[in-house]
Amino acid sequence: MTIQLERPPALNGLTVTIELAAAGASLNEDLVQTLDAVRDQIAHLGAVTVTVRAAEPYEIEPAPRIDTGAEIHIYPDSRVVRQGTRELSLSRLEFDLLLFFADHPGQVFSRAQLLHSVWGDAHVGRRTIDVHIRRLRMKAGDRFPLVTTIRGVGYRFDGQGRVSVTRG
């Protein structure tokens, strides 16, 4: 691929004049000769040409989309979550939380366990979990309860059979 610029970059006459004066050029004949030389060089250069080699095209095969009858499909390799034909827009942590729950269906986790497993060493408040679970519930819709609150204990994922995880 070849890219041609129509004109070389513009020169600022004032800057050229100041630099020439600072270099000791007399601003009469020397300046005219210098400007003529610059003009000749620009004319000689003409259009600037840059050659760019395009990368070889390649194809990545999409991960197989297997219909398991589930209502929500999680594709960890592409970090995509689909509910039917609709793609759910999840934040990074919402996605990580949903995937963690989907990998551990039916298990109850305390806030501390979820913070350690999903957030790692990040210093966040215990109510951060509540906010992210509320957002997951809202995005999945009221008719599809993903996570059940177990009072005084934590949360349990109840999407077993309705959520599928497809890895590579």
PDB file of C-alpha atoms in Angstrom:
ATOM      1  CA  MET A   1       0.000   0.000   0.000  1.00  0.00           C
ATOM      2  CA  THR A   2       1.415   3.431  -0.914  1.00  0.00           C
ATOM      3  CA  ILE A   3       0.334   6.685   0.675  1.00  0.00           C
ATOM      4  CA  GLN A   4       1.206   9.976  -1.021  1.00  0.00           C
ATOM      5  CA  LEU A   5       0.906  13.316   0.668  1.00  0.00           C
ATOM      6  CA  GLU A   6      -0.131  16.131  -1.667  1.00  0.00           C
ATOM      7  CA  ARG A   7       2.218  18.710  -0.091  1.00  0.00           C
ATOM      8  CA  PRO A   8       5.083  18.597   2.346  1.00  0.00           C
ATOM      9  CA  PRO A   9       4.448  20.181   5.739  1.00  0.00           C
ATOM     10  CA  ALA A  10       4.088  23.983   5.649  1.00  0.00           C
ATOM     11  CA  LEU A  11       6.997  26.133   6.785  1.00  0.00           C
ATOM     12  CA  ASN A  12       6.445  29.038   9.113  1.00  0.00           C
ATOM     13  CA  GLY A  13       8.165  32.073   7.555  1.00  0.00           C
ATOM     14  CA  LEU A  14       8.515  33.905  10.849  1.00  0.00           C
ATOM     15  CA  THR A  15      10.227  30.939  12.507  1.00  0.00           C
ATOM     16  CA  VAL A  16      12.615  30.513   9.564  1.00  0.00           C
ATOM     17  CA  THR A  17      13.448  34.237   9.633  1.00  0.00           C
ATOM     18  CA  ILE A  18      14.136  34.233  13.387  1.00  0.00           C
ATOM     19  CA  GLU A  19      16.332  31.133  13.157  1.00  0.00           C
ATOM     20  CA  LEU A  20      18.282  32.552  10.230  1.00  0.00           C
ATOM     21  CA  ALA A  21      18.829  35.834  12.061  1.00  0.00           C
ATOM     22  CA  ALA A  22      19.976  33.939  15.149  1.00  0.00           C
ATOM     23  CA  ALA A  23      22.437  32.014  12.972  1.00  0.00           C
ATOM     24  CA  GLY A  24      23.956  35.288  11.770  1.00  0.00           C
ATOM     25  CA  ALA A  25      22.422  35.524   8.313  1.00  0.00           C
ATOM     26  CA  SER A  26      21.968  39.044   7.025  1.00  0.00           C
ATOM     27  CA  LEU A  27      18.292  39.465   6.376  1.00  0.00           C
ATOM     28  CA  ASN A  28      18.666  40.822   2.886  1.00  0.00           C
ATOM     29  CA  GLU A  29      20.554  38.803   0.289  1.00  0.00           C
ATOM     30  CA  ASP A  30      21.359  35.816   2.574  1.00  0.00           C
ATOM     31  CA  LEU A  31      17.723  35.438   3.518  1.00  0.00           C
ATOM     32  CA  VAL A  32      16.553  35.529  -0.091  1.00  0.00           C
ATOM     33  CA  GLN A  33      19.199  32.978  -1.076  1.00  0.00           C
ATOM     34  CA  THR A  34      18.305  30.726   1.864  1.00  0.00           C
ATOM     35  CA  LEU A  35      14.572  30.935   1.180  1.00  0.00           C
ATOM     36  CA  ASP A  36      15.229  30.152  -2.486  1.00  0.00           C
ATOM     37  CA  ALA A  37      17.311  27.126  -1.444  1.00  0.00           C
ATOM     38  CA  VAL A  38      14.553  25.915   0.882  1.00  0.00           C
ATOM     39  CA  ARG A  39      11.966  26.435  -1.855  1.00  0.00           C
ATOM     40  CA  ASP A  40      14.158  24.471  -4.309  1.00  0.00           C
ATOM     41  CA  GLN A  41      14.542  21.598  -1.832  1.00  0.00           C
ATOM     42  CA  ILE A  42      10.796  21.459  -1.285  1.00  0.00           C
ATOM     43  CA  ALA A  43      10.185  21.441  -5.034  1.00  0.00           C
ATOM     44  CA  HIS A  44      12.810  18.725  -5.443  1.00  0.00           C
ATOM     45  CA  LEU A  45      11.196  16.533  -2.787  1.00  0.00           C
ATOM     46  CA  GLY A  46       7.779  16.861  -4.391  1.00  0.00           C
ATOM     47  CA  ALA A  47       5.265  14.611  -2.734  1.00  0.00           C
ATOM     48  CA  VAL A  48       6.411  12.617   0.250  1.00  0.00           C
ATOM     49  CA  THR A  49       5.888   8.899  -0.312  1.00  0.00           C
ATOM     50  CA  VAL A  50       5.492   6.357   2.458  1.00  0.00           C
ATOM     51  CA  THR A  51       5.258   2.648   1.700  1.00  0.00           C
ATOM     52  CA  VAL A  52       3.345   0.485   4.148  1.00  0.00           C
ATOM     53  CA  ARG A  53       3.155  -3.271   3.799  1.00  0.00           C
ATOM     54  CA  ALA A  54      -0.217  -4.684   4.763  1.00  0.00           C
ATOM     55  CA  ALA A  55      -0.247  -7.577   7.208  1.00  0.00           C
ATOM     56  CA  GLU A  56      -1.161 -10.971   5.862  1.00  0.00           C
ATOM     57  CA  PRO A  57      -4.874 -11.610   6.338  1.00  0.00           C
ATOM     58  CA  TYR A  58      -5.806 -14.391   8.715  1.00  0.00           C
ATOM     59  CA  GLU A  59      -9.008 -15.843  10.006  1.00  0.00           C
ATOM     60  CA  ILE A  60      -9.930 -16.785  13.536  1.00  0.00           C
ATOM     61  CA  GLU A  61     -12.526 -19.457  13.736  1.00  0.00           C
ATOM     62  CA  PRO A  62     -15.378 -18.502  16.040  1.00  0.00           C
ATOM     63  CA  ALA A  63     -15.953 -20.658  19.073  1.00  0.00           C
ATOM     64  CA  PRO A  64     -18.711 -23.161  18.450  1.00  0.00           C
ATOM     65  CA  ARG A  65     -22.107 -21.949  19.588  1.00  0.00           C
ATOM     66  CA  ILE A  66     -23.849 -24.999  20.960  1.00  0.00           C
ATOM     67  CA  ASP A  67     -27.556 -24.736  21.691  1.00  0.00           C
ATOM     68  CA  THR A  68     -28.031 -26.412  25.050  1.00  0.00           C
ATOM     69  CA  GLY A  69     -31.510 -25.055  25.656  1.00  0.00           C
ATOM     70  CA  ALA A  70     -30.090 -22.634  28.208  1.00  0.00           C
ATOM     71  CA  GLU A  71     -31.466 -19.112  28.412  1.00  0.00           C
ATOM     72  CA  ILE A  72     -28.095 -17.469  29.016  1.00  0.00           C
ATOM     73  CA  HIS A  73     -24.894 -18.437  27.215  1.00  0.00           C
ATOM     74  CA  ILE A  74     -21.483 -17.401  28.546  1.00  0.00           C
ATOM     75  CA  TYR A  75     -18.471 -17.460  26.205  1.00  0.00           C
ATOM     76  CA  PRO A  76     -15.391 -16.812  28.401  1.00  0.00           C
ATOM     77  CA  ASP A  77     -12.888 -16.773  25.518  1.00  0.00           C
ATOM     78  CA  SER A  78     -14.633 -13.808  23.874  1.00  0.00           C
ATOM     79  CA  ARG A  79     -16.108 -12.445  27.143  1.00  0.00           C
ATOM     80  CA  VAL A  80     -19.590 -12.415  25.629  1.00  0.00           C
ATOM     81  CA  VAL A  81     -22.852 -13.177  27.415  1.00  0.00           C
ATOM     82  CA  ARG A  82     -26.021 -13.754  25.409  1.00  0.00           C
ATOM     83  CA  GLN A  83     -29.563 -14.035  26.646  1.00  0.00           C
ATOM     84  CA  GLY A  84     -31.434 -15.518  23.724  1.00  0.00           C
ATOM     85  CA  THR A  85     -30.414 -13.392  20.740  1.00  0.00           C
ATOM     86  CA  ARG A  86     -29.581 -10.364  22.902  1.00  0.00           C
ATOM     87  CA  GLU A  87     -26.021  -9.693  24.030  1.00  0.00           C
ATOM     88  CA  LEU A  88     -25.826  -8.545  27.644  1.00  0.00           C
ATOM     89  CA  SER A  89     -23.524  -5.598  28.228  1.00  0.00           C
ATOM     90  CA  LEU A  90     -21.618  -6.492  31.396  1.00  0.00           C
ATOM     91  CA  SER A  91     -18.716  -4.751  33.073  1.00  0.00           C
ATOM     92  CA  ARG A  92     -15.522  -6.744  33.577  1.00  0.00           C
ATOM     93  CA  LEU A  93     -16.380  -7.516  37.193  1.00  0.00           C
ATOM     94  CA  GLU A  94     -20.020  -8.349  36.437  1.00  0.00           C
ATOM     95  CA  PHE A  95     -18.800 -10.821  33.814  1.00  0.00           C
ATOM     96  CA  ASP A  96     -16.217 -12.325  36.195  1.00  0.00           C
ATOM     97  CA  LEU A  97     -18.816 -12.641  38.957  1.00  0.00           C
ATOM     98  CA  LEU A  98     -21.365 -14.303  36.655  1.00  0.00           C
ATOM     99  CA  LEU A  99     -18.750 -16.729  35.321  1.00  0.00           C
ATOM    100  CA  PHE A 100     -17.614 -17.595  38.859  1.00  0.00           C
ATOM    101  CA  PHE A 101     -21.206 -18.326  39.883  1.00  0.00           C
ATOM    102  CA  ALA A 102     -21.850 -20.354  36.706  1.00  0.00           C
ATOM    103  CA  ASP A 103     -18.755 -22.455  37.430  1.00  0.00           C
ATOM    104  CA  HIS A 104     -20.083 -23.173  40.961  1.00  0.00           C
ATOM    105  CA  PRO A 105     -23.847 -23.715  40.603  1.00  0.00           C
ATOM    106  CA  GLY A 106     -25.856 -24.289  43.757  1.00  0.00           C
ATOM    107  CA  GLN A 107     -22.988 -23.406  46.104  1.00  0.00           C
ATOM    108  CA  VAL A 108     -23.452 -20.669  48.690  1.00  0.00           C
ATOM    109  CA  PHE A 109     -20.684 -18.064  48.957  1.00  0.00           C
ATOM    110  CA  SER A 110     -20.203 -15.393  51.600  1.00  0.00           C
ATOM    111  CA  ARG A 111     -19.341 -11.850  50.567  1.00  0.00           C
ATOM    112  CA  ALA A 112     -15.787 -12.430  51.815  1.00  0.00           C
ATOM    113  CA  GLN A 113     -15.420 -15.557  49.655  1.00  0.00           C
ATOM    114  CA  LEU A 114     -16.733 -13.725  46.583  1.00  0.00           C
ATOM    115  CA  LEU A 115     -14.443 -10.747  47.212  1.00  0.00           C
ATOM    116  CA  HIS A 116     -11.438 -13.050  47.494  1.00  0.00           C
ATOM    117  CA  SER A 117     -12.367 -15.224  44.481  1.00  0.00           C
ATOM    118  CA  VAL A 118     -13.487 -12.514  42.038  1.00  0.00           C
ATOM    119  CA  TRP A 119     -11.823  -9.281  43.192  1.00  0.00           C
ATOM    120  CA  GLY A 120      -8.608 -10.855  44.479  1.00  0.00           C
ATOM    121  CA  ASP A 121      -6.455  -8.479  46.494  1.00  0.00           C
ATOM    122  CA  ALA A 122      -8.407  -5.334  45.587  1.00  0.00           C
ATOM    123  CA  HIS A 123      -9.538  -3.315  48.577  1.00  0.00           C
ATOM    124  CA  VAL A 124     -13.265  -2.818  48.097  1.00  0.00           C
ATOM    125  CA  GLY A 125     -16.178  -2.600  50.483  1.00  0.00           C
ATOM    126  CA  ARG A 126     -18.313  -5.593  51.359  1.00  0.00           C
ATOM    127  CA  ARG A 127     -21.357  -3.919  49.786  1.00  0.00           C
ATOM    128  CA  THR A 128     -19.594  -3.873  46.416  1.00  0.00           C
ATOM    129  CA  ILE A 129     -20.816  -7.452  45.980  1.00  0.00           C
ATOM    130  CA  ASP A 130     -24.412  -6.348  46.598  1.00  0.00           C
ATOM    131  CA  VAL A 131     -24.153  -3.643  43.939  1.00  0.00           C
ATOM    132  CA  HIS A 132     -22.727  -5.995  41.292  1.00  0.00           C
ATOM    133  CA  ILE A 133     -25.292  -8.706  42.017  1.00  0.00           C
ATOM    134  CA  ARG A 134     -28.094  -6.140  41.800  1.00  0.00           C
ATOM    135  CA  ARG A 135     -26.766  -5.037  38.403  1.00  0.00           C
ATOM    136  CA  LEU A 136     -26.550  -8.651  37.192  1.00  0.00           C
ATOM    137  CA  ARG A 137     -30.145  -9.227  38.272  1.00  0.00           C
ATOM    138  CA  MET A 138     -31.263  -6.053  36.525  1.00  0.00           C
ATOM    139  CA  LYS A 139     -29.463  -6.888  33.278  1.00  0.00           C
ATOM    140  CA  ALA A 140     -30.740 -10.475  33.170  1.00  0.00           C
ATOM    141  CA  GLY A 141     -34.291  -9.320  33.860  1.00  0.00           C
ATOM    142  CA  ASP A 142     -36.751  -9.952  36.669  1.00  0.00           C
ATOM    143  CA  ARG A 143     -38.213 -13.083  35.100  1.00  0.00           C
ATOM    144  CA  PHE A 144     -34.863 -14.832  35.323  1.00  0.00           C
ATOM    145  CA  PRO A 145     -33.449 -14.909  38.862  1.00  0.00           C
ATOM    146  CA  LEU A 146     -29.769 -15.777  38.602  1.00  0.00           C
ATOM    147  CA  VAL A 147     -28.649 -15.309  42.167  1.00  0.00           C
ATOM    148  CA  THR A 148     -30.543 -15.936  45.391  1.00  0.00           C
ATOM    149  CA  THR A 149     -29.705 -14.101  48.591  1.00  0.00           C
ATOM    150  CA  ILE A 150     -29.263 -16.463  51.527  1.00  0.00           C
ATOM    151  CA  ARG A 151     -29.869 -14.193  54.522  1.00  0.00           C
ATOM    152  CA  GLY A 152     -27.030 -14.007  56.983  1.00  0.00           C
ATOM    153  CA  VAL A 153     -24.839 -16.227  54.812  1.00  0.00           C
ATOM    154  CA  GLY A 154     -24.298 -14.876  51.296  1.00  0.00           C
ATOM    155  CA  TYR A 155     -25.402 -15.719  47.761  1.00  0.00           C
ATOM    156  CA  ARG A 156     -26.195 -18.824  45.728  1.00  0.00           C
ATOM    157  CA  PHE A 157     -26.299 -19.162  41.945  1.00  0.00           C
ATOM    158  CA  ASP A 158     -29.594 -20.673  40.822  1.00  0.00           C
ATOM    159  CA  GLY A 159     -29.054 -20.585  37.082  1.00  0.00           C
ATOM    160  CA  GLN A 160     -28.103 -24.249  36.763  1.00  0.00           C
ATOM    161  CA  GLY A 161     -29.566 -25.669  33.575  1.00  0.00           C
ATOM    162  CA  ARG A 162     -30.534 -22.193  32.391  1.00  0.00           C
ATOM    163  CA  VAL A 163     -26.991 -20.916  31.949  1.00  0.00           C
ATOM    164  CA  SER A 164     -24.376 -22.569  29.753  1.00  0.00           C
ATOM    165  CA  VAL A 165     -20.648 -21.887  29.664  1.00  0.00           C
ATOM    166  CA  THR A 166     -18.884 -22.632  26.362  1.00  0.00           C
ATOM    167  CA  ARG A 167     -15.107 -22.658  26.483  1.00  0.00           C
ATOM    168  CA  GLY A 168     -12.805 -22.797  23.447  1.00  0.00           C
TER     169      GLY A 168
END
